[in-house]
Amino acid sequence: MEYSLREAFILKMRLLKGQLLFMKMASLLKVSLILLSAITQQVSFTSPNIPLSKEIIHQTFNEWVLTRLVIYGFPFMKAIYWAISVAEIITIASHTTDSMSVIQAITQHAVGHSIRHIPITFPFILGTALAVTGGLIRWWCYRTLGRFFTFQLSVRKGHHIVTTGPYAIIRHPSYTAFFMQIIGILILHGSPTSWLRHSGVLDIPGLKLVVVAWLVGIILLMINMVIRVSQEDEVLKSAFGDEWERWAKAVRYRLVPGVY
């Protein structure tokens, strides 16, 4: 009888250790994915090249808005995204290690309750996949265009139409990647089961206003990008004439292959 009880106890302890190990591995995986989405967002919202003032085409209100977003909005949006990502990572760490229990006490004092840790969910996986994939495609576009890729609409010295890489599939792949990334971020942080909405962190005074300001910037940016697709085609057509016409015939679609 004693032997059976001891075996049962040993089995129970092994199961408990297995559960703890699984929880730690799941937490490590989530931290890695959060960091990956933040890094790709940082890359996507950081201009790889700054054009000279004489190379920038100033012709529309839409372009004026984008310039202000790049100068003032992007640093704010990147900072907010990193702050949310780091806060979630700290929350995960505080729930998996006893040494960070002081963080739980601080957050409980700030919001009146502890900040909950949310496990990996399907919206988290889907949102992260879209956000990271979009960011990687944007980086691919940076690499393909090289010095010709700028956030401002510009025609640079020695500029020519690039028809390789993603630009052999659609004419504006960086915009497609941007929309993919934003949709992913909204799913990742905006779904009902997301850490931002479900953990209680939004009860921190003033944080909801910060998130709303971030959303306003994102909405303005998406509207700007939709308008800009046609404007960019017109600028390239005007600057490169027959070269652009040949490319447009070979690569018919702007954003989605076979659709638009």
XYZ file of C-alpha atoms in Angstrom:
260
model
C 0.000 0.000 0.000
C 2.852 2.366 0.920
C 4.553 1.546 -2.366
C 1.398 2.401 -4.344
C 0.976 5.697 -2.518
C 4.608 6.580 -3.133
C 4.267 5.756 -6.843
C 1.133 7.886 -7.052
C 2.933 10.763 -5.332
C 5.937 10.473 -7.668
C 3.632 10.384 -10.714
C 1.750 13.433 -9.465
C 5.000 15.345 -8.947
C 6.205 14.418 -12.430
C 2.935 15.613 -13.930
C 3.218 18.865 -11.974
C 6.789 19.397 -13.152
C 5.676 18.669 -16.723
C 2.894 21.232 -16.457
C 5.278 23.846 -15.050
C 7.796 23.138 -17.803
C 5.065 23.434 -20.449
C 3.893 26.747 -18.972
C 7.442 28.112 -18.992
C 8.006 26.987 -22.571
C 4.697 28.552 -23.635
C 5.676 31.787 -21.860
C 9.084 31.765 -23.560
C 7.418 31.222 -26.941
C 5.001 34.088 -26.344
C 7.792 36.436 -25.279
C 9.736 35.540 -28.439
C 6.715 36.233 -30.662
C 5.966 39.534 -28.909
C 9.563 40.667 -29.440
C 9.466 39.552 -33.071
C 6.320 41.573 -33.783
C 7.826 44.630 -32.057
C 11.095 44.353 -33.990
C 9.346 44.021 -37.366
C 7.116 46.970 -36.476
C 10.217 49.002 -35.615
C 11.761 48.146 -38.983
C 8.546 48.856 -40.885
C 8.051 52.285 -39.289
C 11.676 53.398 -39.703
C 12.626 55.017 -42.996
C 15.616 53.245 -44.579
C 16.620 56.363 -46.530
C 16.102 60.122 -46.213
C 15.820 61.906 -49.588
C 17.239 65.339 -50.269
C 14.703 68.158 -50.148
C 15.054 68.756 -53.900
C 14.202 65.088 -54.564
C 10.925 65.183 -52.638
C 7.783 65.826 -54.662
C 5.547 68.324 -52.866
C 2.253 68.342 -54.678
C -0.645 67.171 -52.508
C -2.149 67.662 -49.071
C -1.949 63.910 -48.631
C 1.837 64.047 -48.979
C 2.019 66.896 -46.465
C 0.070 64.772 -43.946
C 2.375 61.785 -44.480
C 5.477 63.913 -43.947
C 4.096 65.074 -40.562
C 3.226 61.512 -39.623
C 6.740 60.340 -40.488
C 8.403 63.134 -38.480
C 6.096 63.300 -35.455
C 3.739 60.323 -35.523
C 6.043 57.400 -36.243
C 8.358 57.894 -33.222
C 5.269 58.106 -30.973
C 3.651 55.001 -32.497
C 6.870 52.986 -32.236
C 7.364 54.038 -28.619
C 3.798 53.072 -27.677
C 4.105 49.703 -29.392
C 7.358 48.941 -27.593
C 5.890 50.065 -24.262
C 2.901 47.728 -24.645
C 5.124 44.854 -25.772
C 7.590 45.290 -22.900
C 4.730 45.635 -20.390
C 3.241 42.328 -21.535
C 6.641 40.624 -21.351
C 7.109 41.940 -17.792
C 3.647 40.636 -16.893
C 4.531 37.195 -18.253
C 7.811 37.215 -16.317
C 6.095 38.322 -13.105
C 3.677 35.394 -13.319
C 6.353 32.800 -14.041
C 9.031 33.870 -11.541
C 8.516 34.651 -7.860
C 11.381 37.145 -7.915
C 9.237 39.646 -9.814
C 6.291 39.625 -7.420
C 7.101 43.261 -6.553
C 5.953 44.202 -10.077
C 2.579 42.620 -9.398
C 2.305 44.652 -6.192
C 3.118 47.894 -8.046
C 0.582 47.268 -10.803
C -2.061 46.272 -8.268
C -1.512 49.568 -6.470
C -1.718 51.496 -9.792
C -4.935 49.957 -11.146
C -6.566 48.468 -8.053
C -6.072 44.871 -9.194
C -3.310 42.646 -10.529
C -2.574 42.640 -14.267
C -3.592 39.255 -15.646
C -1.357 37.106 -17.805
C -3.158 35.902 -20.958
C -2.026 32.587 -22.496
C -1.379 32.108 -26.201
C -4.636 32.252 -28.167
C -5.552 31.773 -31.832
C -5.993 35.556 -32.432
C -2.532 36.064 -30.918
C -0.984 33.526 -33.323
C -2.901 34.887 -36.337
C -2.140 38.520 -35.506
C 1.538 37.826 -34.896
C 1.833 35.828 -38.139
C 0.309 38.668 -40.184
C 2.301 41.390 -38.407
C 5.632 39.607 -38.721
C 5.028 38.503 -42.319
C 4.048 42.039 -43.292
C 7.134 43.444 -41.594
C 9.426 40.946 -43.325
C 7.924 41.769 -46.728
C 8.464 45.468 -46.016
C 12.098 44.709 -45.188
C 12.348 42.740 -48.461
C 11.067 45.825 -50.293
C 13.686 47.973 -48.533
C 16.417 45.590 -49.654
C 15.118 45.362 -53.219
C 14.760 49.111 -53.815
C 17.864 50.037 -51.824
C 18.480 53.796 -51.755
C 15.359 54.421 -53.858
C 13.018 53.431 -51.006
C 11.928 56.516 -49.089
C 8.817 57.270 -47.045
C 8.415 60.600 -48.844
C 7.294 60.497 -52.461
C 10.516 61.257 -54.305
C 12.526 60.722 -57.474
C 16.184 60.365 -56.538
C 19.370 60.892 -58.526
C 19.979 57.876 -60.754
C 16.475 56.593 -60.083
C 15.051 53.847 -62.294
C 12.136 51.413 -62.202
C 12.970 48.300 -60.153
C 11.202 45.208 -61.508
C 12.764 42.438 -59.420
C 11.854 40.751 -56.129
C 8.365 41.629 -54.838
C 8.089 44.317 -57.547
C 7.885 41.554 -60.150
C 4.639 40.356 -58.511
C 2.758 43.582 -57.696
C 3.649 47.241 -58.187
C 3.274 48.373 -54.563
C 4.222 45.410 -52.341
C 5.356 47.597 -49.439
C 1.810 48.979 -49.119
C 0.341 45.482 -49.228
C 2.803 44.442 -46.531
C 1.923 47.523 -44.484
C -1.810 46.744 -44.582
C -1.067 43.125 -43.674
C 1.052 44.255 -40.742
C -1.530 46.726 -39.437
C -4.337 44.153 -39.657
C -2.097 41.738 -37.764
C -1.316 44.306 -35.062
C -5.013 45.144 -34.635
C -5.857 41.447 -34.243
C -2.891 40.849 -31.960
C -3.641 43.720 -29.577
C -7.279 44.523 -30.314
C -9.068 41.170 -30.190
C -11.309 40.550 -27.124
C -8.861 37.914 -25.823
C -5.743 40.059 -26.305
C -3.582 40.973 -23.319
C -4.181 44.687 -23.879
C -7.965 44.350 -23.656
C -8.347 41.396 -21.301
C -5.585 41.840 -18.723
C -6.951 44.960 -17.051
C -3.945 47.087 -18.026
C -6.195 49.646 -19.728
C -7.487 50.589 -16.279
C -4.218 52.471 -15.743
C -5.198 56.175 -15.819
C -4.557 57.831 -19.179
C -3.584 54.659 -21.028
C -6.857 54.453 -22.957
C -6.263 57.954 -24.342
C -2.755 56.953 -25.437
C -4.111 53.878 -27.229
C -6.829 55.976 -28.909
C -4.165 58.456 -30.092
C -2.169 55.531 -31.520
C -5.282 54.260 -33.333
C -5.975 57.708 -34.785
C -2.434 57.793 -36.177
C -2.861 54.325 -37.692
C -6.199 55.261 -39.300
C -4.705 58.433 -40.797
C -1.787 56.416 -42.106
C -4.026 53.783 -43.725
C -6.147 56.448 -45.432
C -2.966 58.123 -46.638
C -1.624 54.862 -48.075
C -4.842 54.089 -49.955
C -4.783 57.527 -51.599
C -1.065 57.386 -52.229
C -1.085 54.256 -54.394
C -2.573 56.131 -57.376
C -0.424 59.205 -56.704
C 2.756 57.149 -56.731
C 1.791 55.498 -60.010
C 1.205 58.921 -61.562
C 4.582 60.230 -60.352
C 6.436 57.165 -61.657
C 4.578 57.314 -64.964
C 5.424 60.990 -65.353
C 9.085 60.491 -64.413
C 9.861 57.326 -66.358
C 7.325 57.265 -69.207
C 7.784 54.185 -71.428
C 9.820 52.369 -68.778
C 6.895 52.590 -66.378
C 4.389 51.638 -69.118
C 6.301 48.419 -69.865
C 6.462 47.561 -66.182
C 2.742 48.291 -65.678
C 1.869 45.972 -68.577
C 4.070 43.198 -67.197
C 2.948 43.726 -63.579
C -0.736 44.594 -63.894
C -1.819 44.554 -60.260
C -1.059 47.217 -57.686
C -1.665 45.594 -54.291
C -3.205 42.096 -54.548
C -2.184 39.652 -57.303
C -5.140 38.804 -59.514
C -7.463 41.229 -57.698
C -6.259 44.858 -57.712
